[in-house]
């Protein structure tokens, strides 16, 4: 089976090379025979990669330690749950998993466009296969997951204990689905540049692909924050780690793209800008992969055998050079037909939205690469920590939050005074009431406190803007039809999925901003070394350390559990059981925190240390409003799914447009 897995990767590479060449020759020479021949290659490549992946999964599930990769990331005692996830636990398997997702996306694109969009699709398929070729070259010749051990050991080294968490099965695949998904919009953008079909057709083809990829990358970032919160045991969820930043930057740029394409669709503007954004989004996904695998940074997220950085760096420069050359050569065809009519317009709001998103992305990019640059130039690695990111990105983020409310409700082209009064009188009143209500509650003075005060005011402003839009649509529907309020709300939302789905996403964004502001400004913690029976207080909680218990969970894992009784207002509130896990062969224990989450705040317990006399060091964090973040994430997911849901009218128009295509490939005369 291992030989089959290795051999099918070689077949996949050869087939992908043939398919790429055949697609290009078919498009350039108007060769229907070559197109039909190339048309079979995406499915063959996907089938070969799938067979290889199944072979590797089989090796994990059967404890085949003749494979170096299986030995390095599994052992006999590892749960089946984590053996499945060990597939992407290391560099070799993660690249194969990336290739599997990429070939799967390519097959879906292939079936979606087999008999339509044929002026662009052959080039798009060639671009997708070119990227597949790059990854197949890596897994075949540089990071072969089927590398053998001459004398197979009886047991493996095991999966990193930090990865033995349920988020290991959820977070990396979700993040990869987002990363890899942006390859599709990139491929169609390049294909549009090559074929000179530079209207908004390529945007219509890829809008939902971009939205799906954005959704998975957004969820992947939130899942990663959850993982850090419950597994790393430091009381927080985001540390501005370089690898966290690498996943955050393409999300920001993709968000800018999703907003700016609306201007191109409505006003036929910003063609160069949109093309640059979609290409930059893909470039940043490759940059993130470079960061993870370069060995230039130290992070809990990077791979141990980080040796592929130079391959990805070279690939990155090739992409940048080729895409820049294509855009420059097509500049005459990318000229916009319209211009901004007014500073006070929705177009301007979206443009400022883009600039702020790119400002955060650039600041994050600079903070990420500055230690690398400083070490290369001066020989000293200067660490850039959270204070830098917070000082730069928080003010930009607050301005962005304000635009979340302003942009969608301000008029297109030119906003009049009556329009501004109509749309913003109630939101400004809500913001004023919030400011007055919070003034005696929130102490002002420090930068964090001031930013938090402004953040809550802006959250009230934006939420009122969004709810007002729902109210106006619902009231209008109720006035025209005899429907209940909930029926009218559902109908309005369902018939305008893209618009109201976006509003729902914005509600989730507001909750995330509020959660971040509350947890960062009002969180507190205490660390105590206690003997059994001792009690301490924190924010209205009485916490008593009761006992320490050692449990042998498996033959390779021992758990040491601290039991604490938590009282509030004199009544029993919760029994906390934070613990440390000791794994055979591992020098450092792993902390398993215990968290009680409510809508108001999280009570977060860590067993920091313990001694032979059963005394223990306990860290307790009280983190307000963290649950608002996770709730906001699920609301974003709900709104995104509504926005992506197929629209019958749109499908009917698309079908009519496809039926007007008379030939498979355009002749020179048609062009």
PDB file of N, CA, C and O in Angstrom, residues 281-307:
ATOM      1  N   UNK A 281      -4.230  38.462  -2.246  1.00  0.00           N
ATOM      2  CA  UNK A 281      -4.769  37.500  -1.280  1.00  0.00           C
ATOM      3  C   UNK A 281      -4.092  36.147  -1.439  1.00  0.00           C
ATOM      4  O   UNK A 281      -3.667  35.521  -0.456  1.00  0.00           O
ATOM      5  N   UNK A 282      -3.991  35.686  -2.677  1.00  0.00           N
ATOM      6  CA  UNK A 282      -3.326  34.399  -2.912  1.00  0.00           C
ATOM      7  C   UNK A 282      -1.851  34.461  -2.534  1.00  0.00           C
ATOM      8  O   UNK A 282      -1.308  33.520  -1.932  1.00  0.00           O
ATOM      9  N   UNK A 283      -1.209  35.569  -2.874  1.00  0.00           N
ATOM     10  CA  UNK A 283       0.210  35.722  -2.519  1.00  0.00           C
ATOM     11  C   UNK A 283       0.400  35.615  -1.007  1.00  0.00           C
ATOM     12  O   UNK A 283       1.358  34.985  -0.527  1.00  0.00           O
ATOM     13  N   UNK A 284      -0.525  36.193  -0.242  1.00  0.00           N
ATOM     14  CA  UNK A 284      -0.391  36.147   1.208  1.00  0.00           C
ATOM     15  C   UNK A 284      -0.628  34.740   1.757  1.00  0.00           C
ATOM     16  O   UNK A 284      -0.095  34.388   2.811  1.00  0.00           O
ATOM     17  N   UNK A 285      -1.434  33.918   1.070  1.00  0.00           N
ATOM     18  CA  UNK A 285      -1.565  32.525   1.522  1.00  0.00           C
ATOM     19  C   UNK A 285      -0.249  31.775   1.320  1.00  0.00           C
ATOM     20  O   UNK A 285       0.134  30.954   2.163  1.00  0.00           O
ATOM     21  N   UNK A 286       0.436  32.053   0.227  1.00  0.00           N
ATOM     22  CA  UNK A 286       1.747  31.427   0.006  1.00  0.00           C
ATOM     23  C   UNK A 286       2.774  31.986   0.989  1.00  0.00           C
ATOM     24  O   UNK A 286       3.622  31.249   1.507  1.00  0.00           O
ATOM     25  N   UNK A 287       2.681  33.277   1.289  1.00  0.00           N
ATOM     26  CA  UNK A 287       3.581  33.868   2.280  1.00  0.00           C
ATOM     27  C   UNK A 287       3.371  33.210   3.645  1.00  0.00           C
ATOM     28  O   UNK A 287       4.336  32.934   4.370  1.00  0.00           O
ATOM     29  N   UNK A 288       2.111  32.961   4.007  1.00  0.00           N
ATOM     30  CA  UNK A 288       1.830  32.277   5.270  1.00  0.00           C
ATOM     31  C   UNK A 288       2.433  30.887   5.308  1.00  0.00           C
ATOM     32  O   UNK A 288       2.965  30.451   6.340  1.00  0.00           O
ATOM     33  N   UNK A 289       2.378  30.193   4.185  1.00  0.00           N
ATOM     34  CA  UNK A 289       2.990  28.864   4.110  1.00  0.00           C
ATOM     35  C   UNK A 289       4.502  28.967   4.214  1.00  0.00           C
ATOM     36  O   UNK A 289       5.157  28.118   4.836  1.00  0.00           O
ATOM     37  N   UNK A 290       5.068  29.998   3.614  1.00  0.00           N
ATOM     38  CA  UNK A 290       6.508  30.242   3.729  1.00  0.00           C
ATOM     39  C   UNK A 290       6.910  30.491   5.179  1.00  0.00           C
ATOM     40  O   UNK A 290       7.896  29.924   5.676  1.00  0.00           O
ATOM     41  N   UNK A 291       6.137  31.327   5.883  1.00  0.00           N
ATOM     42  CA  UNK A 291       6.433  31.629   7.281  1.00  0.00           C
ATOM     43  C   UNK A 291       6.425  30.358   8.116  1.00  0.00           C
ATOM     44  O   UNK A 291       7.297  30.120   8.962  1.00  0.00           O
ATOM     45  N   UNK A 292       5.442  29.501   7.887  1.00  0.00           N
ATOM     46  CA  UNK A 292       5.289  28.290   8.693  1.00  0.00           C
ATOM     47  C   UNK A 292       6.416  27.304   8.451  1.00  0.00           C
ATOM     48  O   UNK A 292       6.793  26.557   9.354  1.00  0.00           O
ATOM     49  N   UNK A 293       6.958  27.304   7.235  1.00  0.00           N
ATOM     50  CA  UNK A 293       7.908  26.258   6.859  1.00  0.00           C
ATOM     51  C   UNK A 293       9.315  26.765   6.576  1.00  0.00           C
ATOM     52  O   UNK A 293      10.145  26.023   6.075  1.00  0.00           O
ATOM     53  N   UNK A 294       9.585  28.029   6.882  1.00  0.00           N
ATOM     54  CA  UNK A 294      10.891  28.598   6.545  1.00  0.00           C
ATOM     55  C   UNK A 294      11.956  28.327   7.585  1.00  0.00           C
ATOM     56  O   UNK A 294      13.146  28.337   7.282  1.00  0.00           O
ATOM     57  N   UNK A 295      11.537  28.124   8.846  1.00  0.00           N
ATOM     58  CA  UNK A 295      12.510  27.982   9.918  1.00  0.00           C
ATOM     59  C   UNK A 295      13.087  29.297  10.388  1.00  0.00           C
ATOM     60  O   UNK A 295      13.966  29.327  11.250  1.00  0.00           O
ATOM     61  N   UNK A 296      12.590  30.430   9.823  1.00  0.00           N
ATOM     62  CA  UNK A 296      13.121  31.745  10.181  1.00  0.00           C
ATOM     63  C   UNK A 296      12.519  32.295  11.458  1.00  0.00           C
ATOM     64  O   UNK A 296      13.043  33.238  12.037  1.00  0.00           O
ATOM     65  N   UNK A 297      11.386  31.747  11.884  1.00  0.00           N
ATOM     66  CA  UNK A 297      10.742  32.214  13.103  1.00  0.00           C
ATOM     67  C   UNK A 297      10.492  31.030  14.019  1.00  0.00           C
ATOM     68  O   UNK A 297      10.395  29.883  13.583  1.00  0.00           O
ATOM     69  N   UNK A 298      10.393  31.322  15.285  1.00  0.00           N
ATOM     70  CA  UNK A 298      10.084  30.299  16.278  1.00  0.00           C
ATOM     71  C   UNK A 298       8.650  30.505  16.748  1.00  0.00           C
ATOM     72  O   UNK A 298       8.280  31.588  17.178  1.00  0.00           O
ATOM     73  N   UNK A 299       7.849  29.474  16.656  1.00  0.00           N
ATOM     74  CA  UNK A 299       6.456  29.559  17.047  1.00  0.00           C
ATOM     75  C   UNK A 299       5.952  28.176  17.376  1.00  0.00           C
ATOM     76  O   UNK A 299       6.440  27.172  16.841  1.00  0.00           O
ATOM     77  N   UNK A 300       4.938  28.107  18.239  1.00  0.00           N
ATOM     78  CA  UNK A 300       4.311  26.835  18.541  1.00  0.00           C
ATOM     79  C   UNK A 300       3.602  26.279  17.317  1.00  0.00           C
ATOM     80  O   UNK A 300       3.326  25.090  17.226  1.00  0.00           O
ATOM     81  N   UNK A 301       3.343  27.152  16.311  1.00  0.00           N
ATOM     82  CA  UNK A 301       2.603  26.744  15.133  1.00  0.00           C
ATOM     83  C   UNK A 301       3.496  26.231  14.016  1.00  0.00           C
ATOM     84  O   UNK A 301       3.008  25.638  13.065  1.00  0.00           O
ATOM     85  N   UNK A 302       4.806  26.498  14.053  1.00  0.00           N
ATOM     86  CA  UNK A 302       5.668  26.115  12.951  1.00  0.00           C
ATOM     87  C   UNK A 302       6.005  24.636  13.030  1.00  0.00           C
ATOM     88  O   UNK A 302       5.909  24.008  14.075  1.00  0.00           O
ATOM     89  N   UNK A 303       6.458  24.091  11.884  1.00  0.00           N
ATOM     90  CA  UNK A 303       6.813  22.683  11.827  1.00  0.00           C
ATOM     91  C   UNK A 303       8.263  22.487  12.241  1.00  0.00           C
ATOM     92  O   UNK A 303       9.125  23.325  11.980  1.00  0.00           O
ATOM     93  N   UNK A 304       8.499  21.332  12.874  1.00  0.00           N
ATOM     94  CA  UNK A 304       9.843  21.068  13.382  1.00  0.00           C
ATOM     95  C   UNK A 304      10.876  21.039  12.256  1.00  0.00           C
ATOM     96  O   UNK A 304      11.949  21.588  12.371  1.00  0.00           O
ATOM     97  N   UNK A 305      10.527  20.337  11.149  1.00  0.00           N
ATOM     98  CA  UNK A 305      11.473  20.189  10.052  1.00  0.00           C
ATOM     99  C   UNK A 305      11.197  21.252   8.998  1.00  0.00           C
ATOM    100  O   UNK A 305      10.772  20.985   7.883  1.00  0.00           O
ATOM    101  N   UNK A 306      11.379  22.525   9.390  1.00  0.00           N
ATOM    102  CA  UNK A 306      11.051  23.639   8.499  1.00  0.00           C
ATOM    103  C   UNK A 306      12.178  23.843   7.497  1.00  0.00           C
ATOM    104  O   UNK A 306      13.125  24.576   7.743  1.00  0.00           O
ATOM    105  N   UNK A 307      12.093  23.181   6.338  1.00  0.00           N
ATOM    106  CA  UNK A 307      13.175  23.217   5.353  1.00  0.00           C
ATOM    107  C   UNK A 307      12.722  23.689   3.983  1.00  0.00           C
ATOM    108  O   UNK A 307      13.525  23.749   3.066  1.00  0.00           O
TER     109      UNK A 307
END
